[in-house]
Amino acid sequence: MKIKKVIPYILLFTIMMLNISGCTRKGFTKKEDEYHKAQKIAVSALSDAFYMVKNKNFNVLKYKKHDNWYLFLFYMTTDNAPQYLLCLVENNKALWYAPADPAMSMGFGVNRVKYKGKSIYFCNLNTSTWIPSTGARKPTNYTKMIFEFENGTKLIENVKGDKGYIVIVDGYKKMKDLILYNAKGEIVNRYEDIGYDCYECKVVGFKSK
């Protein structure tokens, strides 16, 4: 008799848990759908822009959502030289892309785009860095980047396991330093290592259909 009394409560608990998990799953799927939709819009626009290039593949290294923006850092492979491209999708429309300088021997680089009162810093991240004193390479294992600007502000970006980074800051501040750390809290690289100032990217607008 006791078992019969308990069974309805077990069934009720099971139904409640299924409903909760269903709600969570629906919310997650919606976010994923928004991301995939924006990615498809970006890839379609880039494919049209590079219509003369054969055998194109677009690999997402990093993406970031900011208000109505979706920013994608793509690694476009072709039969010829590959390219790194930052693409903006705003309100479900691809507006522009920016060809970027890739990370070289030091394992990182700094590109910048200015858009609507924001500075967007981005680049791919390599898995190893060159040690000038020995000529050897060592793993980067980047986990954290600290951006320092001339007005005294700082921004911390977590990049553990990432193949690239996208950072958005208010205004057009000049960067003073950038420090990249590994999981042990050691400094792997800093801004002066790349030997040049950040690369100002030229934005290319998509032709409206």
Coordinates of N, CA and C in Angstrom, one line a residue:
M1 N 0.8 -1.2 0.0 CA 0.0 0.0 0.0 C 0.9 1.3 0.0
K2 N 1.9 1.2 0.7 CA 2.8 2.4 0.8 C 3.4 2.7 -0.5
I3 N 3.8 1.6 -1.3 CA 4.4 1.8 -2.6 C 3.4 2.5 -3.5
K4 N 2.2 2.0 -3.5 CA 1.1 2.6 -4.4 C 0.9 4.1 -4.1
K5 N 1.1 4.5 -2.8 CA 0.9 5.9 -2.5 C 2.1 6.7 -3.0
V6 N 3.3 6.1 -3.0 CA 4.5 6.9 -3.4 C 4.5 7.0 -4.9
I7 N 4.0 6.1 -5.7 CA 4.2 6.1 -7.1 C 3.6 7.4 -7.7
P8 N 2.4 7.9 -7.4 CA 2.0 9.2 -8.0 C 2.9 10.3 -7.7
Y9 N 3.6 10.4 -6.6 CA 4.5 11.5 -6.3 C 5.7 11.3 -7.2
I10 N 6.2 10.1 -7.4 CA 7.3 9.9 -8.3 C 7.0 10.3 -9.7
L11 N 5.8 10.0 -10.2 CA 5.4 10.4 -11.5 C 5.3 11.9 -11.6
L12 N 4.8 12.5 -10.6 CA 4.6 14.0 -10.6 C 6.0 14.7 -10.6
F13 N 6.9 14.1 -9.8 CA 8.3 14.7 -9.8 C 9.0 14.5 -11.2
T14 N 8.8 13.4 -11.8 CA 9.4 13.1 -13.1 C 8.9 14.1 -14.1
I15 N 7.6 14.3 -14.1 CA 7.0 15.2 -15.1 C 7.5 16.6 -14.9
M16 N 7.6 17.1 -13.6 CA 8.1 18.4 -13.4 C 9.6 18.6 -13.9
M17 N 10.4 17.5 -13.6 CA 11.8 17.6 -14.1 C 11.9 17.6 -15.6
L18 N 11.0 16.9 -16.3 CA 11.0 16.9 -17.7 C 10.6 18.3 -18.3
N19 N 9.6 18.9 -17.6 CA 9.2 20.2 -18.0 C 10.3 21.2 -17.9
I20 N 11.0 21.2 -16.7 CA 12.1 22.1 -16.5 C 13.2 21.9 -17.5
S21 N 13.6 20.7 -17.7 CA 14.7 20.4 -18.7 C 14.2 20.8 -20.1
G22 N 12.9 20.7 -20.4 CA 12.4 21.1 -21.7 C 12.5 22.6 -21.9
C23 N 12.2 23.3 -20.9 CA 12.3 24.8 -20.9 C 13.8 25.2 -21.1
T24 N 14.7 24.6 -20.4 CA 16.1 24.9 -20.5 C 16.6 24.6 -21.9
R25 N 16.2 23.5 -22.4 CA 16.6 23.1 -23.7 C 16.1 24.0 -24.8
K26 N 14.9 24.5 -24.7 CA 14.3 25.4 -25.7 C 15.1 26.7 -25.7
G27 N 15.4 27.2 -24.5 CA 16.1 28.5 -24.4 C 17.5 28.4 -25.0
F28 N 18.2 27.3 -24.7 CA 19.5 27.0 -25.3 C 19.5 26.9 -26.8
T29 N 18.4 26.2 -27.3 CA 18.3 26.0 -28.7 C 18.1 27.4 -29.4
K30 N 17.3 28.2 -28.8 CA 17.0 29.5 -29.4 C 18.3 30.3 -29.5
K31 N 19.1 30.3 -28.5 CA 20.4 31.1 -28.6 C 21.3 30.5 -29.7
E32 N 21.3 29.1 -29.8 CA 22.1 28.5 -30.8 C 21.6 28.8 -32.2
D33 N 20.3 28.9 -32.3 CA 19.7 29.2 -33.6 C 20.1 30.6 -34.0
E34 N 20.1 31.5 -33.1 CA 20.4 32.9 -33.4 C 21.9 33.0 -33.9
Y35 N 22.7 32.3 -33.2 CA 24.2 32.3 -33.6 C 24.4 31.6 -35.0
H36 N 23.7 30.5 -35.2 CA 23.9 29.8 -36.5 C 23.3 30.6 -37.6
K37 N 22.2 31.3 -37.3 CA 21.6 32.1 -38.4 C 22.5 33.3 -38.7
A38 N 23.1 33.9 -37.7 CA 24.0 35.0 -38.0 C 25.3 34.5 -38.7
Q39 N 25.8 33.3 -38.3 CA 26.9 32.8 -39.0 C 26.6 32.5 -40.5
K40 N 25.5 31.9 -40.8 CA 25.1 31.6 -42.2 C 25.0 32.9 -43.0
I41 N 24.5 34.0 -42.4 CA 24.4 35.3 -43.0 C 25.8 35.8 -43.4
A42 N 26.7 35.7 -42.4 CA 28.1 36.1 -42.6 C 28.8 35.3 -43.7
V43 N 28.7 34.0 -43.7 CA 29.3 33.2 -44.7 C 28.8 33.4 -46.0
S44 N 27.4 33.6 -46.1 CA 26.8 33.8 -47.4 C 27.3 35.1 -48.0
A45 N 27.4 36.2 -47.2 CA 27.9 37.5 -47.7 C 29.3 37.4 -48.1
L46 N 30.2 36.7 -47.3 CA 31.6 36.6 -47.7 C 31.8 35.7 -48.9
S47 N 31.0 34.7 -49.1 CA 31.0 33.9 -50.3 C 30.7 34.7 -51.5
D48 N 29.7 35.6 -51.4 CA 29.4 36.5 -52.6 C 30.5 37.5 -52.8
A49 N 31.1 38.0 -51.7 CA 32.2 39.0 -51.9 C 33.4 38.4 -52.5
F50 N 33.7 37.1 -52.2 CA 34.9 36.5 -52.8 C 34.4 35.4 -53.8
Y51 N 33.5 35.8 -54.7 CA 32.9 34.9 -55.6 C 33.9 34.3 -56.6
M52 N 35.0 35.1 -56.9 CA 36.0 34.7 -57.9 C 37.0 33.7 -57.3
V53 N 37.0 33.6 -55.9 CA 37.9 32.6 -55.3 C 37.3 31.3 -55.2
K54 N 38.0 30.2 -55.7 CA 37.4 28.9 -55.7 C 37.8 28.1 -54.4
N55 N 37.0 27.1 -54.1 CA 37.2 26.2 -53.0 C 37.4 26.9 -51.7
K56 N 36.5 27.8 -51.3 CA 36.6 28.5 -50.1 C 36.0 27.7 -48.9
N57 N 36.6 27.8 -47.8 CA 36.1 27.3 -46.5 C 36.2 28.4 -45.4
F58 N 35.2 28.6 -44.7 CA 35.2 29.6 -43.6 C 35.1 28.9 -42.2
N59 N 36.2 29.0 -41.5 CA 36.3 28.4 -40.2 C 36.2 29.5 -39.1
V60 N 35.3 29.4 -38.2 CA 35.1 30.4 -37.1 C 36.1 30.1 -36.0
L61 N 37.0 31.1 -35.8 CA 38.0 31.0 -34.8 C 37.4 31.6 -33.5
K62 N 36.6 32.6 -33.6 CA 36.0 33.3 -32.4 C 34.8 34.1 -32.9
Y63 N 33.8 34.2 -32.0 CA 32.7 35.1 -32.3 C 32.3 35.8 -31.0
K64 N 31.7 37.0 -31.1 CA 31.3 37.7 -30.0 C 30.0 38.4 -30.3
K65 N 29.0 38.4 -29.3 CA 27.8 39.1 -29.5 C 27.8 40.4 -28.6
H66 N 27.4 41.5 -29.2 CA 27.4 42.8 -28.5 C 26.1 43.5 -29.0
D67 N 25.1 43.6 -28.1 CA 23.8 44.2 -28.4 C 23.3 43.5 -29.7
N68 N 23.1 44.2 -30.8 CA 22.5 43.6 -32.0 C 23.6 43.2 -33.0
W69 N 24.9 43.2 -32.5 CA 26.0 42.8 -33.3 C 26.3 41.3 -33.1
Y70 N 26.7 40.7 -34.2 CA 27.4 39.4 -34.1 C 28.7 39.6 -34.9
L71 N 29.8 39.4 -34.2 CA 31.2 39.6 -34.8 C 31.8 38.2 -34.9
F72 N 32.3 37.9 -36.1 CA 32.9 36.6 -36.4 C 34.3 36.8 -36.9
L73 N 35.2 36.1 -36.3 CA 36.6 36.1 -36.8 C 36.8 34.8 -37.6
F74 N 36.9 34.9 -38.9 CA 37.0 33.7 -39.8 C 38.4 33.5 -40.3
Y75 N 38.7 32.2 -40.4 CA 39.9 31.8 -41.1 C 39.5 31.2 -42.5
M76 N 39.6 32.0 -43.5 CA 39.2 31.6 -44.9 C 40.3 30.9 -45.6
T77 N 40.1 29.6 -45.8 CA 41.1 28.8 -46.5 C 40.7 28.7 -48.0
T78 N 41.6 28.8 -48.9 CA 41.4 28.7 -50.3 C 42.5 27.9 -51.0
D79 N 42.4 27.7 -52.3 CA 43.5 27.1 -53.0 C 44.8 27.9 -53.0
N80 N 44.7 29.2 -52.8 CA 45.8 30.1 -52.7 C 46.1 30.4 -51.3
A81 N 46.4 31.7 -51.0 CA 46.8 32.1 -49.7 C 45.5 32.3 -48.8
P82 N 45.6 31.8 -47.6 CA 44.4 31.9 -46.7 C 44.3 33.3 -46.2
Q83 N 43.2 33.7 -45.6 CA 43.0 35.1 -45.1 C 42.3 35.0 -43.7
Y84 N 42.5 36.0 -42.9 CA 41.7 36.2 -41.7 C 40.8 37.3 -41.9
L85 N 39.5 37.2 -41.6 CA 38.5 38.2 -41.8 C 37.6 38.3 -40.6
L86 N 37.4 39.6 -40.2 CA 36.4 39.9 -39.2 C 35.1 40.4 -39.9
C87 N 34.0 39.7 -39.6 CA 32.7 40.1 -40.3 C 31.7 40.5 -39.2
L88 N 30.9 41.6 -39.6 CA 29.9 42.1 -38.7 C 28.5 41.8 -39.3
V89 N 27.7 41.2 -38.4 CA 26.3 41.0 -38.8 C 25.5 41.8 -37.7
E90 N 24.7 42.7 -38.2 CA 23.9 43.6 -37.3 C 22.5 43.6 -37.8
N91 N 21.6 43.2 -36.8 CA 20.2 43.1 -37.1 C 19.9 42.2 -38.3
N92 N 20.5 41.0 -38.2 CA 20.3 40.0 -39.3 C 20.8 40.4 -40.7
K93 N 21.7 41.3 -40.7 CA 22.3 41.8 -42.0 C 23.8 41.9 -42.0
A94 N 24.5 41.3 -42.9 CA 25.9 41.4 -42.9 C 26.3 42.8 -43.5
L95 N 27.0 43.6 -42.7 CA 27.3 45.0 -43.1 C 28.7 45.2 -43.7
W96 N 29.7 44.5 -43.1 CA 31.1 44.7 -43.6 C 32.0 43.6 -43.1
Y97 N 33.1 43.5 -43.7 CA 34.2 42.6 -43.3 C 35.5 43.4 -43.3
A98 N 36.5 42.9 -42.6 CA 37.8 43.6 -42.5 C 38.9 42.6 -42.6
P99 N 39.7 42.6 -43.6 CA 40.8 41.7 -43.7 C 41.8 42.1 -42.6
A100 N 42.4 41.1 -42.0 CA 43.3 41.3 -40.8 C 44.7 40.8 -41.1
D101 N 45.6 41.4 -40.4 CA 47.0 40.8 -40.3 C 47.0 39.6 -39.4
P102 N 47.6 38.5 -39.8 CA 47.6 37.3 -38.9 C 48.7 37.4 -37.8
A103 N 48.5 36.6 -36.8 CA 49.5 36.4 -35.8 C 50.8 35.8 -36.5
M104 N 51.9 36.3 -36.2 CA 53.1 35.8 -36.8 C 53.9 35.0 -35.8
S105 N 55.3 35.1 -35.8 CA 56.1 34.2 -35.0 C 55.9 34.4 -33.5
M106 N 55.4 35.6 -33.1 CA 55.2 35.8 -31.6 C 54.0 35.1 -31.1
G107 N 53.1 34.7 -32.0 CA 51.9 33.9 -31.5 C 50.7 34.7 -31.4
F108 N 50.8 36.1 -31.5 CA 49.6 36.9 -31.4 C 49.8 38.2 -32.3
G109 N 48.8 38.9 -32.5 CA 48.8 40.2 -33.2 C 47.7 41.1 -32.7
V110 N 47.7 42.3 -33.2 CA 46.7 43.2 -32.8 C 46.2 44.0 -34.0
N111 N 44.9 43.8 -34.3 CA 44.2 44.5 -35.4 C 43.1 45.3 -34.7
R112 N 42.7 46.4 -35.4 CA 41.7 47.3 -34.8 C 40.8 47.8 -35.9
V113 N 39.5 47.8 -35.6 CA 38.4 48.4 -36.5 C 37.7 49.4 -35.6
K114 N 37.4 50.6 -36.1 CA 36.6 51.6 -35.4 C 35.2 51.6 -36.0
Y115 N 34.2 51.5 -35.2 CA 32.8 51.4 -35.7 C 31.8 51.9 -34.6
K116 N 31.0 52.9 -35.0 CA 30.0 53.4 -34.1 C 30.4 53.7 -32.7
G117 N 31.5 54.4 -32.6 CA 32.0 54.9 -31.3 C 32.7 53.8 -30.5
K118 N 33.0 52.6 -31.1 CA 33.7 51.5 -30.5 C 35.0 51.2 -31.2
S119 N 35.9 50.7 -30.4 CA 37.2 50.1 -31.0 C 37.1 48.6 -30.8
I120 N 37.3 47.9 -31.9 CA 37.2 46.5 -31.9 C 38.6 45.9 -32.2
Y121 N 39.2 45.3 -31.2 CA 40.5 44.7 -31.3 C 40.4 43.2 -31.5
F122 N 41.2 42.6 -32.4 CA 41.0 41.2 -32.7 C 42.2 40.6 -33.4
C123 N 42.4 39.3 -33.4 CA 43.4 38.6 -34.1 C 43.3 37.1 -33.8
N124 N 43.9 36.3 -34.6 CA 44.0 34.9 -34.2 C 45.1 34.7 -33.2
L125 N 45.1 33.5 -32.5 CA 46.1 33.2 -31.5 C 46.8 31.9 -31.9
N126 N 48.1 31.9 -31.9 CA 48.8 30.7 -32.3 C 49.1 29.8 -31.0
T127 N 49.4 28.6 -31.2 CA 49.7 27.7 -30.1 C 51.1 27.7 -29.6
S128 N 52.0 28.4 -30.3 CA 53.4 28.5 -29.9 C 53.9 29.9 -30.2
T129 N 55.0 30.3 -29.5 CA 55.6 31.6 -29.6 C 57.1 31.4 -29.8
W130 N 57.7 32.4 -30.5 CA 59.2 32.3 -30.7 C 60.0 33.0 -29.6
I131 N 61.0 32.4 -29.2 CA 61.9 32.9 -28.2 C 63.2 33.5 -28.9
P132 N 63.3 34.8 -29.0 CA 64.4 35.4 -29.7 C 65.7 35.1 -29.2
S133 N 65.9 34.9 -27.9 CA 67.2 34.7 -27.3 C 67.8 33.3 -27.7
T134 N 66.9 32.3 -27.9 CA 67.3 31.0 -28.2 C 66.9 30.5 -29.7
G135 N 66.0 31.2 -30.3 CA 65.5 30.8 -31.6 C 64.6 29.6 -31.6
A136 N 64.2 29.2 -30.4 CA 63.3 28.1 -30.2 C 61.9 28.5 -30.1
R137 N 61.0 27.6 -30.1 CA 59.5 27.9 -29.8 C 59.0 27.2 -28.6
K138 N 58.1 27.8 -27.9 CA 57.5 27.2 -26.8 C 55.9 27.4 -26.8
P139 N 55.2 26.5 -26.2 CA 53.7 26.6 -26.2 C 53.3 27.9 -25.6
T140 N 52.2 28.5 -26.1 CA 51.7 29.7 -25.5 C 50.7 29.4 -24.4
N141 N 49.8 28.5 -24.6 CA 48.8 28.2 -23.6 C 48.1 29.4 -23.0
Y142 N 47.8 30.4 -23.9 CA 47.2 31.6 -23.4 C 45.9 31.4 -22.7
T143 N 45.7 32.0 -21.5 CA 44.4 31.9 -20.8 C 43.8 33.3 -20.5
K144 N 44.7 34.4 -20.5 CA 44.2 35.7 -20.1 C 45.0 36.8 -20.9
M145 N 44.3 37.8 -21.3 CA 44.9 39.0 -21.9 C 44.5 40.2 -21.1
I146 N 45.4 41.1 -20.8 CA 45.1 42.3 -20.1 C 45.5 43.5 -21.1
F147 N 44.5 44.2 -21.5 CA 44.6 45.4 -22.3 C 44.8 46.6 -21.4
E148 N 45.8 47.4 -21.7 CA 46.0 48.7 -21.0 C 46.0 49.8 -22.0
F149 N 45.2 50.9 -21.6 CA 45.1 52.0 -22.5 C 45.7 53.3 -21.9
E150 N 46.1 54.2 -22.8 CA 46.8 55.4 -22.3 C 46.0 56.3 -21.4
N151 N 44.7 56.1 -21.3 CA 43.9 56.9 -20.4 C 43.8 56.2 -19.0
G152 N 44.6 55.1 -18.9 CA 44.6 54.5 -17.6 C 43.7 53.3 -17.4
T153 N 42.7 53.1 -18.3 CA 41.8 52.0 -18.2 C 42.4 50.7 -18.6
K154 N 41.8 49.6 -18.0 CA 42.3 48.3 -18.3 C 41.1 47.4 -18.7
L155 N 41.3 46.3 -19.4 CA 40.3 45.4 -19.8 C 40.9 44.0 -19.7
I156 N 40.3 43.1 -19.1 CA 40.7 41.7 -19.0 C 39.9 40.8 -19.8
E157 N 40.5 40.0 -20.7 CA 39.8 39.1 -21.6 C 40.3 37.7 -21.3
N158 N 39.3 36.7 -21.0 CA 39.7 35.3 -20.8 C 39.7 34.6 -22.2
V159 N 40.8 34.0 -22.5 CA 41.0 33.4 -23.8 C 41.5 31.9 -23.7
K160 N 41.2 31.3 -22.6 CA 41.6 29.9 -22.4 C 41.1 29.0 -23.5
G161 N 41.9 28.3 -24.2 CA 41.5 27.4 -25.3 C 41.0 28.0 -26.5
D162 N 41.1 29.4 -26.6 CA 40.6 30.1 -27.8 C 41.6 30.1 -28.9
K163 N 41.1 30.2 -30.2 CA 42.0 30.3 -31.3 C 42.1 31.7 -31.8
G164 N 41.4 32.6 -31.1 CA 41.4 34.0 -31.5 C 40.7 34.8 -30.4
Y165 N 40.8 36.1 -30.6 CA 40.1 37.0 -29.6 C 39.4 38.1 -30.3
I166 N 38.3 38.6 -29.7 CA 37.6 39.8 -30.2 C 37.3 40.6 -28.9
V167 N 37.8 41.9 -28.9 CA 37.5 42.7 -27.7 C 36.9 44.0 -28.2
I168 N 35.9 44.5 -27.5 CA 35.2 45.7 -27.9 C 35.3 46.7 -26.7
V169 N 35.8 47.9 -27.0 CA 35.9 48.9 -26.0 C 35.2 50.2 -26.4
D170 N 34.7 51.0 -25.5 CA 34.1 52.3 -25.8 C 35.2 53.3 -26.2
G171 N 34.8 54.1 -27.3 CA 35.7 55.1 -27.7 C 36.9 54.6 -28.5
Y172 N 37.7 55.6 -28.9 CA 38.9 55.3 -29.7 C 40.2 55.5 -28.9
K173 N 40.3 54.7 -27.9 CA 41.5 54.8 -27.0 C 42.7 54.2 -27.7
K174 N 43.9 54.8 -27.4 CA 45.1 54.3 -27.9 C 45.6 53.3 -26.9
M175 N 46.1 52.1 -27.4 CA 46.5 51.1 -26.6 C 48.0 51.3 -26.1
K176 N 48.2 51.2 -24.8 CA 49.5 51.4 -24.2 C 50.3 50.1 -24.1
D177 N 49.6 49.0 -23.7 CA 50.2 47.7 -23.5 C 49.2 46.6 -23.6
L178 N 49.7 45.4 -23.8 CA 48.9 44.2 -23.9 C 49.7 43.1 -23.3
I179 N 49.2 42.4 -22.3 CA 50.0 41.4 -21.6 C 49.2 40.1 -21.7
L180 N 49.9 39.0 -22.1 CA 49.2 37.7 -22.3 C 49.8 36.7 -21.3
Y181 N 48.9 36.1 -20.6 CA 49.4 35.1 -19.5 C 49.0 33.7 -19.9
N182 N 49.7 32.8 -19.3 CA 49.3 31.4 -19.4 C 48.6 30.9 -18.1
A183 N 48.3 29.6 -18.0 CA 47.5 29.1 -16.9 C 48.3 29.2 -15.6
K184 N 49.6 29.2 -15.7 CA 50.4 29.4 -14.5 C 50.6 30.8 -14.0
G185 N 49.9 31.7 -14.7 CA 50.1 33.1 -14.3 C 51.3 33.8 -14.8
E186 N 52.1 33.1 -15.7 CA 53.3 33.6 -16.2 C 53.0 34.5 -17.4
I187 N 53.8 35.5 -17.6 CA 53.7 36.4 -18.8 C 54.3 35.7 -20.0
V188 N 53.6 35.4 -21.0 CA 54.1 34.7 -22.2 C 54.5 35.7 -23.2
N189 N 53.7 36.8 -23.5 CA 54.0 37.8 -24.4 C 53.5 39.1 -23.9
R190 N 54.0 40.2 -24.5 CA 53.4 41.5 -24.3 C 53.5 42.3 -25.6
Y191 N 52.8 43.4 -25.6 CA 52.5 44.2 -26.8 C 53.8 44.5 -27.5
E192 N 54.9 44.9 -26.8 CA 56.1 45.3 -27.4 C 56.8 44.2 -28.2
D193 N 56.4 42.9 -27.9 CA 57.0 41.8 -28.6 C 56.8 41.7 -30.1
I194 N 55.6 42.2 -30.5 CA 55.3 42.1 -31.9 C 56.0 43.1 -32.8
G195 N 56.6 44.2 -32.1 CA 57.4 45.1 -32.8 C 56.7 46.1 -33.7
Y196 N 55.4 46.2 -33.6 CA 54.7 47.3 -34.3 C 53.4 47.7 -33.6
D197 N 52.9 48.8 -34.0 CA 51.6 49.3 -33.4 C 50.5 48.5 -34.0
C198 N 49.3 48.6 -33.4 CA 48.2 47.8 -33.9 C 47.8 48.2 -35.3
Y199 N 47.4 47.2 -36.1 CA 47.1 47.4 -37.5 C 45.7 47.9 -37.7
E200 N 45.6 49.1 -38.3 CA 44.3 49.7 -38.5 C 43.7 49.0 -39.8
C201 N 42.6 48.3 -39.6 CA 42.0 47.5 -40.7 C 41.0 48.4 -41.5
K202 N 41.0 48.2 -42.8 CA 40.1 48.9 -43.7 C 38.8 48.0 -43.8
V203 N 37.7 48.6 -43.5 CA 36.4 47.9 -43.6 C 35.9 47.9 -45.0
V204 N 35.4 46.8 -45.4 CA 34.8 46.6 -46.8 C 33.4 46.4 -46.6
G205 N 32.5 47.2 -47.2 CA 31.1 47.1 -47.1 C 30.6 46.0 -48.1
F206 N 29.5 45.3 -47.7 CA 28.9 44.3 -48.6 C 27.9 45.1 -49.5
K207 N 27.8 44.6 -50.7 CA 26.9 45.2 -51.6 C 25.5 44.7 -51.3
S208 N 24.6 45.6 -51.2 CA 23.2 45.2 -50.8 C 22.5 44.5 -52.0
K209 N 21.8 43.4 -51.7 CA 21.1 42.6 -52.8 C 19.8 43.3 -53.1

